[in-house]
Coordinates of C-alpha atoms in Angstrom, one line a residue:
Chain A
M996 CA 20.3 -42.7 -5.7
S997 CA 17.2 -40.8 -4.8
K998 CA 13.6 -41.8 -5.3
V999 CA 11.0 -39.2 -4.8
L1000 CA 7.3 -39.8 -3.9
V1001 CA 5.2 -36.8 -4.7
I1002 CA 1.8 -36.6 -3.0
A1003 CA -0.9 -35.4 -5.4
E1004 CA -3.3 -32.8 -4.3
H1005 CA -6.8 -32.7 -5.8
L1006 CA -10.2 -31.2 -5.3
D1007 CA -13.6 -32.0 -6.9
G1008 CA -11.9 -34.6 -9.2
K1009 CA -9.3 -32.2 -10.5
L1010 CA -5.6 -32.3 -10.0
N1011 CA -4.3 -29.2 -8.3
P1012 CA -1.4 -27.5 -10.4
A1013 CA 0.5 -27.4 -7.1
T1014 CA 1.2 -31.1 -7.7
A1015 CA 3.1 -30.3 -10.9
R1016 CA 5.1 -27.6 -9.0
A1017 CA 6.1 -30.2 -6.4
V1018 CA 7.2 -32.5 -9.3
S1019 CA 9.5 -29.6 -10.5
A1020 CA 11.1 -29.5 -7.1
A1021 CA 11.4 -33.3 -7.0
A1022 CA 13.2 -33.1 -10.4
A1023 CA 15.7 -30.7 -8.9
V1024 CA 16.8 -33.5 -6.5
K1025 CA 18.1 -35.2 -9.7
P1026 CA 16.5 -38.5 -8.7
E1027 CA 16.4 -41.9 -10.3
S1028 CA 12.6 -41.7 -10.4
I1029 CA 9.7 -39.6 -9.4
D1030 CA 6.5 -41.4 -8.5
V1031 CA 3.2 -39.6 -7.9
L1032 CA 0.8 -41.0 -5.2
V1033 CA -2.9 -40.4 -5.8
L1034 CA -5.2 -41.1 -2.8
A1035 CA -8.9 -40.8 -3.7
A1036 CA -12.2 -42.6 -3.7
H1037 CA -11.9 -42.6 -7.5
T1038 CA -8.5 -42.1 -9.0
G1039 CA -9.3 -42.6 -12.7
T1040 CA -8.9 -39.1 -14.3
L1041 CA -6.7 -37.9 -11.5
A1042 CA -4.1 -40.6 -12.2
A1043 CA -4.4 -40.1 -15.9
D1044 CA -3.7 -36.4 -15.5
A1045 CA -0.8 -37.0 -13.1
A1046 CA 0.7 -39.4 -15.6
K1047 CA 1.0 -36.6 -18.2
I1048 CA 3.2 -34.5 -16.0
D1049 CA 6.8 -34.3 -17.4
G1050 CA 9.3 -36.2 -15.3
V1051 CA 6.9 -38.5 -13.6
S1052 CA 8.1 -42.2 -13.7
R1053 CA 5.0 -43.9 -12.3
V1054 CA 1.6 -43.0 -10.9
L1055 CA 0.6 -45.0 -7.9
T1056 CA -3.1 -45.0 -6.9
V1057 CA -4.9 -45.9 -3.7
E1058 CA -8.6 -46.1 -4.2
R1059 CA -10.6 -46.2 -0.9
I1060 CA -13.9 -44.7 0.0
E1061 CA -12.2 -43.3 3.2
N1062 CA -10.1 -41.2 0.8
T1063 CA -13.1 -39.2 -0.4
H1064 CA -12.0 -36.1 1.5
P1065 CA -8.4 -35.2 2.2
L1066 CA -8.3 -35.8 6.0
A1067 CA -4.7 -35.9 7.3
A1068 CA -5.4 -38.5 10.0
I1069 CA -6.7 -40.9 7.3
L1070 CA -4.2 -40.1 4.6
A1071 CA -1.0 -39.9 6.7
P1072 CA -0.8 -43.6 7.7
Q1073 CA -1.3 -44.6 4.0
I1074 CA 1.4 -42.2 2.8
A1075 CA 3.8 -43.3 5.5
K1076 CA 3.3 -46.9 4.5
A1077 CA 3.7 -46.1 0.7
A1078 CA 6.9 -44.1 1.5
A1079 CA 8.9 -47.3 2.2
G1080 CA 11.8 -47.5 -0.3
Y1081 CA 11.7 -43.8 -1.1
S1082 CA 14.4 -41.4 -0.1
H1083 CA 12.1 -38.3 -0.4
V1084 CA 8.4 -37.6 0.1
F1085 CA 7.3 -34.2 -1.3
A1086 CA 4.0 -32.5 -1.0
P1087 CA 3.0 -29.0 -2.1
S1088 CA 3.1 -26.4 0.7
T1089 CA -0.6 -25.7 0.4
T1090 CA -3.1 -26.1 3.3
F1091 CA -3.4 -29.7 2.1
G1092 CA 0.3 -30.4 2.2
K1093 CA 0.9 -28.4 5.4
D1094 CA -1.8 -30.5 7.2
V1095 CA -0.8 -33.9 6.1
A1096 CA 3.0 -33.9 5.5
P1097 CA 4.1 -33.2 9.1
R1098 CA 1.9 -36.1 10.3
V1099 CA 3.7 -38.3 7.8
A1100 CA 7.1 -36.9 8.9
A1101 CA 6.4 -37.7 12.6
M1102 CA 5.4 -41.2 11.7
L1103 CA 8.7 -41.6 9.8
G1104 CA 10.6 -40.0 12.7
V1105 CA 11.9 -36.9 11.0
T1106 CA 11.4 -33.2 11.2
Q1107 CA 9.9 -31.9 7.9
V1108 CA 11.6 -29.5 5.7
S1109 CA 8.9 -26.9 5.3
D1110 CA 8.5 -24.6 2.3
V1111 CA 11.4 -25.7 0.1
M1112 CA 12.5 -22.7 -2.0
S1113 CA 15.5 -24.3 -3.7
V1114 CA 17.2 -27.7 -3.8
E1115 CA 21.0 -27.3 -3.2
G1116 CA 21.7 -31.0 -3.2
S1117 CA 19.9 -34.3 -2.7
H1118 CA 19.7 -33.5 1.1
S1119 CA 20.3 -29.8 1.2
F1120 CA 17.5 -27.3 0.8
K1121 CA 16.8 -23.6 1.3
R1122 CA 13.7 -22.4 3.1
P1123 CA 12.4 -19.1 4.4
I1124 CA 12.1 -18.3 8.1
Y1125 CA 10.9 -15.1 10.0
A1126 CA 8.3 -14.4 7.4
G1127 CA 10.8 -14.6 4.6
N1128 CA 13.2 -12.1 6.2
A1129 CA 15.9 -14.8 6.4
I1130 CA 16.7 -17.8 4.3
V1131 CA 18.2 -20.8 5.9
T1132 CA 20.1 -23.8 4.3
V1133 CA 19.1 -27.0 6.0
E1134 CA 20.8 -30.4 5.7
A1135 CA 18.9 -33.6 6.2
E1136 CA 20.5 -36.9 7.2
P1137 CA 20.7 -39.3 4.2
S1138 CA 20.0 -42.2 6.6
H1139 CA 16.3 -41.1 6.9
T1140 CA 13.5 -40.3 4.5
V1141 CA 13.3 -36.6 3.7
V1142 CA 9.8 -35.3 4.1
A1143 CA 9.3 -31.8 2.6
T1144 CA 6.7 -29.4 1.5
V1145 CA 7.4 -27.4 -1.6
R1146 CA 6.8 -23.7 -1.6
T1147 CA 4.6 -23.4 -4.7
A1148 CA 5.6 -19.8 -5.5
S1149 CA 9.2 -20.8 -5.9
W1150 CA 8.6 -23.6 -8.5
P1151 CA 7.2 -23.6 -12.0
V1152 CA 4.4 -26.0 -13.0
A1153 CA 6.2 -29.0 -14.7
A1154 CA 5.1 -29.3 -18.4
I1155 CA 2.0 -31.3 -18.8
G1156 CA 1.0 -33.4 -21.9
A1157 CA 4.1 -35.0 -23.3
N1158 CA 4.5 -37.8 -20.7
S1159 CA 2.5 -41.0 -20.3
A1160 CA 3.7 -42.6 -17.2
P1161 CA 2.4 -46.1 -16.2
I1162 CA -0.4 -46.2 -13.6
E1163 CA -0.3 -48.9 -10.9
A1164 CA -2.8 -49.6 -8.3
L1165 CA -1.3 -49.9 -4.8
T1166 CA -2.8 -52.1 -2.0
L1167 CA -1.7 -50.9 1.4
E1168 CA -2.5 -52.9 4.5
V1169 CA -3.2 -50.0 6.8
A1170 CA -5.9 -49.8 9.5
L1171 CA -7.5 -46.3 9.3
P1172 CA -8.8 -44.3 12.2
T1173 CA -12.5 -43.4 12.5
H1174 CA -12.0 -40.5 14.9
T1175 CA -12.0 -37.8 12.2
R1176 CA -14.9 -37.0 9.8
H1177 CA -15.5 -34.5 7.0
V1178 CA -18.7 -32.5 7.6
G1179 CA -18.8 -30.0 4.8
M1180 CA -17.0 -27.5 2.6
Q1181 CA -17.9 -23.9 1.9
S1182 CA -15.9 -22.6 -1.0
G1183 CA -15.3 -19.0 -1.9
K1184 CA -15.6 -19.9 -5.6
S1185 CA -15.3 -17.3 -8.3
D1186 CA -14.9 -17.1 -12.1
R1187 CA -11.7 -15.1 -11.7
P1188 CA -8.3 -16.7 -12.1
D1189 CA -7.0 -18.6 -9.1
L1190 CA -5.0 -16.3 -6.7
Q1191 CA -2.1 -18.7 -6.4
S1192 CA -1.6 -19.4 -10.1
A1193 CA -2.6 -16.1 -11.7
N1194 CA -0.1 -14.1 -13.8
T1195 CA -1.6 -10.8 -12.6
V1196 CA -3.0 -10.1 -9.2
V1197 CA -4.8 -6.9 -8.1
S1198 CA -5.0 -6.5 -4.3
G1199 CA -6.9 -4.0 -2.2
G1200 CA -6.2 -3.0 1.4
R1201 CA -7.8 -0.9 4.2
G1202 CA -7.5 2.2 1.9
V1203 CA -10.3 0.9 -0.2
G1204 CA -12.6 1.8 2.6
S1205 CA -15.6 -0.5 2.4
K1206 CA -17.0 -3.7 1.0
E1207 CA -18.9 -1.7 -1.7
N1208 CA -15.8 0.2 -2.7
F1209 CA -14.0 -3.1 -3.3
D1210 CA -16.0 -3.3 -6.5
I1211 CA -13.5 -1.0 -8.2
I1212 CA -10.8 -3.5 -7.3
F1213 CA -12.8 -6.3 -8.9
K1214 CA -13.6 -4.2 -12.0
L1215 CA -9.9 -3.3 -12.5
A1216 CA -8.9 -7.0 -12.0
D1217 CA -11.5 -8.1 -14.6
K1218 CA -10.2 -5.6 -17.1
L1219 CA -6.7 -7.0 -16.5
G1220 CA -7.8 -10.6 -16.4
A1221 CA -6.3 -10.7 -13.0
A1222 CA -7.0 -12.5 -9.7
V1223 CA -8.1 -10.5 -6.7
G1224 CA -6.2 -10.5 -3.4
A1225 CA -6.5 -8.5 -0.2
S1226 CA -4.5 -7.4 2.8
R1227 CA -5.3 -8.7 6.2
A1228 CA -6.7 -5.3 7.1
A1229 CA -9.2 -5.6 4.3
V1230 CA -10.2 -9.1 5.3
D1231 CA -10.6 -8.2 9.0
A1232 CA -12.7 -5.2 8.0
G1233 CA -15.0 -7.6 6.2
Y1234 CA -14.5 -6.2 2.7
V1235 CA -13.7 -9.6 1.2
P1236 CA -13.6 -13.2 2.4
S1237 CA -10.4 -14.5 4.1
D1238 CA -9.4 -16.9 1.3
L1239 CA -8.3 -13.8 -0.6
Q1240 CA -5.8 -12.8 2.0
V1241 CA -2.2 -12.4 0.7
G1242 CA 0.6 -12.6 3.3
Q1243 CA 2.4 -14.6 5.9
T1244 CA -0.7 -16.1 7.2
G1245 CA -2.7 -16.0 4.0
K1246 CA -1.4 -17.0 0.6
I1247 CA 2.2 -16.6 -0.7
I1248 CA 2.0 -15.7 -4.3
A1249 CA 4.5 -14.9 -7.1
P1250 CA 2.6 -13.4 -10.1
E1251 CA 4.3 -11.6 -12.9
L1252 CA 2.5 -8.4 -12.0
Y1253 CA 1.2 -7.5 -8.6
V1254 CA -0.8 -4.3 -8.1
A1255 CA -1.2 -3.2 -4.5
I1256 CA -4.0 -0.6 -4.0
G1257 CA -4.5 1.1 -0.7
I1258 CA -2.1 -1.3 1.0
S1259 CA 0.5 0.2 3.3
G1260 CA 2.8 -2.8 3.1
A1261 CA 3.2 -4.4 6.6
I1262 CA 6.0 -7.0 6.7
Q1263 CA 3.5 -9.8 7.0
H1264 CA 1.9 -8.7 3.7
L1265 CA 5.2 -8.1 1.9
T1266 CA 6.2 -11.7 2.8
G1267 CA 3.4 -12.9 0.6
I1268 CA 4.5 -11.0 -2.5
K1269 CA 8.3 -10.8 -2.2
D1270 CA 8.7 -13.0 -5.3
A1271 CA 6.3 -11.2 -7.6
G1272 CA 7.9 -10.2 -10.9
T1273 CA 6.9 -6.6 -10.9
I1274 CA 5.1 -4.8 -8.0
V1275 CA 3.0 -1.7 -8.5
A1276 CA 1.9 0.3 -5.5
I1277 CA -0.9 2.9 -5.6
N1278 CA -1.3 4.7 -2.2
K1279 CA -2.1 8.2 -1.0
D1280 CA 0.7 8.0 1.6
S1281 CA 4.0 8.6 -0.1
E1282 CA 5.8 7.2 3.1
A1283 CA 3.9 3.9 3.0
P1284 CA 6.4 1.0 3.3
I1285 CA 4.9 -0.7 0.2
F1286 CA 6.9 1.9 -1.9
E1287 CA 10.2 0.4 -0.6
V1288 CA 9.5 -2.8 -2.6
A1289 CA 7.4 -1.4 -5.5
D1290 CA 9.0 -1.3 -8.9
F1291 CA 6.5 1.4 -9.9
G1292 CA 4.9 3.6 -7.3
L1293 CA 2.0 6.1 -7.8
V1294 CA 1.0 8.4 -5.1
G1295 CA -2.6 9.7 -5.0
D1296 CA -6.2 9.0 -4.3
L1297 CA -7.1 5.5 -5.5
F1298 CA -10.7 6.6 -6.4
K1299 CA -9.3 9.1 -8.8
L1300 CA -6.4 7.0 -10.1
I1301 CA -8.2 3.7 -10.8
P1302 CA -10.7 5.2 -13.3
E1303 CA -7.8 7.0 -14.9
L1304 CA -5.9 3.8 -15.1
E1305 CA -8.8 2.0 -16.7
Q1306 CA -9.0 4.8 -19.3
A1307 CA -5.3 4.5 -20.1
L1308 CA -5.5 0.7 -20.5
Chain B
M1183 CA -12.1 -30.9 30.8
K1184 CA -8.5 -30.0 30.7
I1185 CA -6.6 -28.1 27.9
L1186 CA -2.9 -27.8 27.3
V1187 CA -1.9 -24.7 25.4
G1188 CA 1.5 -24.3 23.7
Y1189 CA 2.9 -20.9 24.5
K1190 CA 6.1 -20.2 22.6
R1191 CA 8.2 -17.1 23.0
V1192 CA 9.4 -15.6 19.7
V1193 CA 10.9 -12.4 18.4
D1194 CA 8.0 -9.9 18.3
Y1195 CA 6.2 -9.8 15.0
N1196 CA 6.9 -6.1 14.5
V1197 CA 10.7 -6.4 14.7
R1198 CA 12.6 -6.3 11.4
I1199 CA 15.0 -9.1 12.0
Q1200 CA 18.6 -8.9 10.9
V1201 CA 20.7 -11.9 9.8
R1202 CA 24.2 -12.0 11.5
P1203 CA 26.9 -11.1 8.9
D1204 CA 28.7 -14.5 9.5
G1205 CA 25.5 -16.4 8.6
T1206 CA 25.2 -18.2 12.0
G1207 CA 21.8 -17.0 12.9
V1208 CA 19.6 -13.9 13.3
V1209 CA 20.3 -11.1 15.8
T1210 CA 18.2 -11.8 18.9
D1211 CA 20.2 -9.9 21.5
G1212 CA 18.3 -7.0 22.9
V1213 CA 15.4 -7.7 20.5
K1214 CA 11.8 -7.5 21.9
L1215 CA 10.4 -11.0 22.5
S1216 CA 6.7 -11.7 22.7
A1217 CA 4.2 -14.6 22.7
N1218 CA 3.8 -16.2 19.3
P1219 CA 0.7 -14.4 18.0
F1220 CA -1.0 -17.8 17.1
D1221 CA -0.4 -19.0 20.6
D1222 CA -2.1 -16.0 22.1
I1223 CA -5.1 -16.9 20.0
A1224 CA -4.9 -20.6 21.1
L1225 CA -4.8 -19.4 24.8
E1226 CA -7.7 -17.0 24.3
E1227 CA -9.8 -19.8 22.8
A1228 CA -9.1 -22.1 25.8
L1229 CA -10.0 -19.3 28.2
R1230 CA -13.3 -18.7 26.4
M1231 CA -14.1 -22.4 26.6
R1232 CA -13.5 -22.2 30.3
E1233 CA -15.7 -19.1 30.6
K1234 CA -18.5 -21.1 28.9
G1235 CA -18.1 -23.8 31.5
L1236 CA -16.8 -26.4 29.0
V1237 CA -13.3 -26.5 30.6
N1238 CA -12.1 -26.4 34.1
E1239 CA -8.4 -26.1 33.7
V1240 CA -6.2 -24.3 31.2
V1241 CA -2.5 -25.1 31.4
V1242 CA 0.1 -23.1 29.4
V1243 CA 3.3 -25.0 28.3
G1244 CA 6.6 -23.4 27.4
I1245 CA 9.8 -25.0 26.4
G1246 CA 13.0 -23.0 26.8
P1247 CA 15.7 -21.5 29.0
A1248 CA 15.3 -20.4 32.6
D1249 CA 14.2 -16.9 31.8
L1250 CA 11.1 -18.3 30.0
T1251 CA 9.3 -18.2 33.3
A1252 CA 8.6 -14.5 32.9
H1253 CA 6.9 -15.2 29.5
L1254 CA 4.8 -18.0 31.1
R1255 CA 3.6 -15.4 33.7
N1256 CA 2.1 -13.5 30.8
G1257 CA 0.0 -16.6 29.9
L1258 CA -1.0 -16.9 33.6
A1259 CA -1.9 -13.2 33.7
M1260 CA -4.1 -13.7 30.6
G1261 CA -6.0 -16.3 32.6
A1262 CA -4.4 -19.7 32.5
N1263 CA -4.7 -21.7 35.7
R1264 CA -1.1 -22.9 35.8
A1265 CA 2.0 -23.3 33.7
I1266 CA 4.5 -26.0 32.9
H1267 CA 8.0 -24.9 32.0
V1268 CA 10.2 -27.5 30.4
T1269 CA 13.7 -26.2 30.7
T1270 CA 16.3 -26.6 28.1
A1271 CA 19.0 -24.4 26.6
E1272 CA 18.6 -26.0 23.2
T1273 CA 16.4 -24.6 20.4
L1274 CA 14.1 -27.5 19.5
Q1275 CA 13.0 -28.6 16.1
P1276 CA 9.3 -29.4 15.7
L1277 CA 9.6 -33.2 16.1
T1278 CA 11.5 -32.9 19.4
A1279 CA 8.9 -30.2 20.6
A1280 CA 6.1 -32.6 19.6
R1281 CA 7.9 -35.4 21.6
V1282 CA 8.1 -33.2 24.6
F1283 CA 4.4 -32.4 24.3
Q1284 CA 3.7 -36.1 24.0
K1285 CA 5.4 -36.7 27.3
L1286 CA 3.3 -34.0 28.9
V1287 CA 0.2 -35.4 27.4
E1288 CA 1.0 -38.8 29.1
R1289 CA 1.4 -37.0 32.5
E1290 CA -1.5 -34.6 32.2
Q1291 CA -4.1 -36.6 30.2
P1292 CA -5.7 -33.5 28.6
D1293 CA -8.9 -33.6 26.6
L1294 CA -7.5 -31.1 24.1
V1295 CA -4.2 -29.7 23.1
L1296 CA -4.4 -26.2 21.5
L1297 CA -1.4 -24.9 19.6
G1298 CA -0.8 -22.1 17.2
K1299 CA -0.8 -23.1 13.6
Q1300 CA 2.8 -22.0 13.2
A1301 CA 5.5 -20.1 15.1
I1302 CA 6.5 -16.8 13.4
D1303 CA 10.2 -17.5 13.9
D1304 CA 10.8 -20.9 12.2
D1305 CA 7.5 -20.7 10.2
A1306 CA 7.5 -24.6 10.3
N1307 CA 3.8 -25.3 10.9
Q1308 CA 4.5 -28.9 12.1
T1309 CA 4.3 -29.3 15.8
G1310 CA 0.6 -29.8 16.2
Q1311 CA 0.3 -32.3 13.4
M1312 CA 3.3 -34.2 14.7
L1313 CA 1.9 -34.4 18.2
A1314 CA -1.4 -35.7 16.8
A1315 CA 0.6 -38.4 14.9
L1316 CA 2.7 -39.4 17.9
W1317 CA -0.4 -39.4 20.2
D1318 CA -2.4 -41.2 17.5
R1319 CA -5.3 -38.8 17.9
P1320 CA -7.2 -36.5 15.5
Q1321 CA -5.9 -33.2 14.3
A1322 CA -7.8 -30.1 13.2
T1323 CA -5.4 -27.5 11.8
F1324 CA -5.9 -23.9 10.9
A1325 CA -9.0 -23.6 13.0
S1326 CA -11.2 -20.5 12.7
K1327 CA -14.1 -21.8 14.7
I1328 CA -14.3 -24.5 17.4
E1329 CA -17.5 -26.0 18.9
I1330 CA -17.2 -28.6 21.7
A1331 CA -20.1 -30.9 22.5
D1332 CA -20.6 -34.6 23.4
G1333 CA -16.9 -35.5 23.5
K1334 CA -16.4 -34.1 20.0
A1335 CA -15.0 -30.9 18.5
T1336 CA -16.6 -29.5 15.3
V1337 CA -13.9 -27.4 13.7
T1338 CA -14.1 -25.0 10.8
R1339 CA -10.7 -24.9 9.1
E1340 CA -9.3 -22.2 6.8
V1341 CA -8.1 -24.1 3.7
D1342 CA -7.0 -22.7 0.3
A1343 CA -10.4 -23.6 -1.3
G1344 CA -12.5 -21.9 1.4
L1345 CA -13.8 -23.2 4.8
E1346 CA -13.8 -26.9 5.6
T1347 CA -15.7 -28.2 8.6
I1348 CA -14.6 -31.5 10.2
E1349 CA -15.6 -33.4 13.3
V1350 CA -13.0 -34.9 15.6
E1351 CA -13.4 -37.1 18.6
L1352 CA -11.6 -35.9 21.8
P1353 CA -8.9 -36.0 22.9
A1354 CA -7.5 -34.2 19.9
V1355 CA -5.0 -31.6 18.8
I1356 CA -6.3 -28.3 17.3
T1357 CA -4.1 -25.5 15.8
S1358 CA -5.4 -22.0 15.7
D1359 CA -5.6 -19.7 12.7
L1360 CA -5.6 -15.9 12.9
R1361 CA -9.4 -15.6 12.6
L1362 CA -10.3 -17.8 15.5
N1363 CA -10.6 -14.9 17.9
E1364 CA -9.2 -11.6 19.1
P1365 CA -7.0 -12.2 22.2
R1366 CA -7.7 -10.1 25.3
F1367 CA -5.3 -7.7 26.7
I1368 CA -3.6 -8.4 30.0
K1369 CA -4.8 -6.1 32.9
L1370 CA -2.5 -4.9 35.7
P1371 CA -4.4 -6.7 38.6
D1372 CA -4.1 -9.9 36.6
I1373 CA -0.3 -9.5 36.4
M1374 CA -0.3 -9.3 40.3
K1375 CA -2.6 -12.4 40.6
A1376 CA -0.5 -14.3 38.1
K1377 CA 2.5 -14.1 40.5
S1378 CA 0.8 -16.5 42.9
K1379 CA -0.2 -19.1 40.2
P1380 CA 1.9 -22.3 40.1
I1381 CA 4.6 -22.9 37.5
D1382 CA 5.7 -26.5 37.3
V1383 CA 9.4 -26.5 36.2
I1384 CA 10.6 -29.7 34.6
E1385 CA 14.1 -30.4 33.3
M1386 CA 13.8 -31.6 29.8
T1387 CA 16.5 -34.2 30.4
S1388 CA 14.2 -35.8 33.1
L1389 CA 11.5 -36.4 30.5
D1390 CA 13.6 -38.9 28.6
V1391 CA 12.7 -37.4 25.2
D1392 CA 14.3 -38.7 22.0
T1393 CA 16.1 -35.6 20.8
S1394 CA 17.6 -37.1 17.7
D1395 CA 16.8 -34.6 14.9
H1396 CA 17.8 -35.2 11.4
L1397 CA 17.9 -31.6 10.2
R1398 CA 20.9 -29.3 10.6
T1399 CA 20.7 -25.6 9.8
T1400 CA 24.1 -24.7 8.2
L1401 CA 23.6 -21.2 6.9
Y1402 CA 21.4 -18.1 7.5
A1403 CA 21.3 -15.5 4.8
A1404 CA 19.4 -12.3 4.1
P1405 CA 16.8 -12.7 1.3
P1406 CA 17.7 -11.2 -2.0
K1407 CA 17.0 -7.5 -2.2
R1408 CA 14.6 -6.1 -4.7
N1409 CA 15.9 -3.3 -6.9
K1410 CA 14.8 0.2 -6.0
G1411 CA 11.8 1.1 -8.0
V1412 CA 10.7 4.4 -9.6
M1413 CA 7.8 6.7 -8.8
V1414 CA 5.6 7.6 -11.8
K1415 CA 3.6 10.8 -11.9
D1416 CA 0.2 9.6 -13.2
A1417 CA -1.8 6.7 -14.4
A1418 CA -0.8 7.2 -18.1
E1419 CA 2.9 7.0 -17.3
L1420 CA 2.3 3.8 -15.2
V1421 CA 0.4 2.1 -18.0
A1422 CA 3.1 3.1 -20.5
A1423 CA 5.8 1.7 -18.2
L1424 CA 4.0 -1.6 -17.8
K1425 CA 3.4 -1.9 -21.5
Q1426 CA 7.0 -1.3 -22.1
K1427 CA 7.9 -4.2 -19.8
G1428 CA 5.4 -6.4 -21.7
L1429 CA 3.2 -6.8 -18.7
L1430 CA 0.0 -5.3 -20.3

């Protein structure tokens, strides 16, 4: 029988919802148990929150001052050690999971299954390649631990609140390296919903024209209670910071409603929104590739159409 | 200081790839191949470090079939001092690729290995992290800024929450993100010059690499198609349609 260890992601003392998405994927393996591993300097509220996630059997905590910041070189040896006895180690496919999980996989002598979209069997998974333009089925050998990252856009957040899994402190005898140090963090914080978990996302592209013009995208987003995204062209042109970028090299999102404004729809961008429920495209070029994937398309000048749209709302 | 740069050849990023009808792979015959975009960025960064006098040798490394030599010449034309071609007919998984790099690290003793954050064909995003683990050295992934001084690299990383800065002692593995730099174009005279630069060809079998992978790809499929949408004539019609679907 399978036993899954899910690596919790957290920032500023809060559990990232991507953790509960990874638990959903873990449940699809139909395992005997799902344990969540919380590595932090202080695990108190993090562990308590993890224990409330539906399907979690136990929460294991490792409290060390070295775990203050999520540095892969520090966390990986601890995770690899904690993985003993587990058939699967899952982490969310966020920048955190992508950084640490392959390091764990190499320590366990396996290639990682990146970006699991679906679980076909305990050792069979589907994942996207070529920017999502092909889906492969991969089979892992049951003789080794499966290390996988879970594509967050493909999995729902497991229900939170009903469960109260036991919390156990874990002592791991692992020497940690000192060659890697955290210096600082500059966050692009905003009051708007988080891009990766928002139900509605409004994105602007090169067609928006300038940093100042991007205000109309923010205004429309606020009216819709939406998160704001951007194409790479808009980021490169300096209209918005890079953490708003949606696409193959930015964030992969799956909101219920995605509104693309002044975005032509390069394949690298489409990769990031393929799983959106409904896609709306507003573009002055009726030949723009974005219209090939849009459920609703509107051709015209965005500076005329957005005010009209706000009026109609 | 010496830098090894991973230089993978992939299907060009502008190609719309097709899955073979029998599900055995994607069509690559006659398809344009190019350097993995992230690897071009890694190479550019190494060259800029050399131009600043921080580095004296930049070595590009490719793993693949005999005809990969032409691809490595592009890296030499961009400015690398020399190339290493590890020959194999197999398509390697990230762990095996990392093990090959580990063997080259033992031979070459670089101060830094620069790789792209991911290859745009398998989208794995693993090799750099794995090499760092096998080598037992620091890693700095998704780098958008690198500063080298006093045997350390200070690296700004593009993470979901913003920009994180970490400090790693060298030698280390750094993987490039898109915003690290804008790679230079190859000029014709440099293509001529590249012809006389050395390429060290090594049979992969001679490296004694553990090639036991534990992942098998059994099926390739096209992604599910989205239904064809409709064009609306104005903002009012769009809002009405979204309201009808319960989205507003």
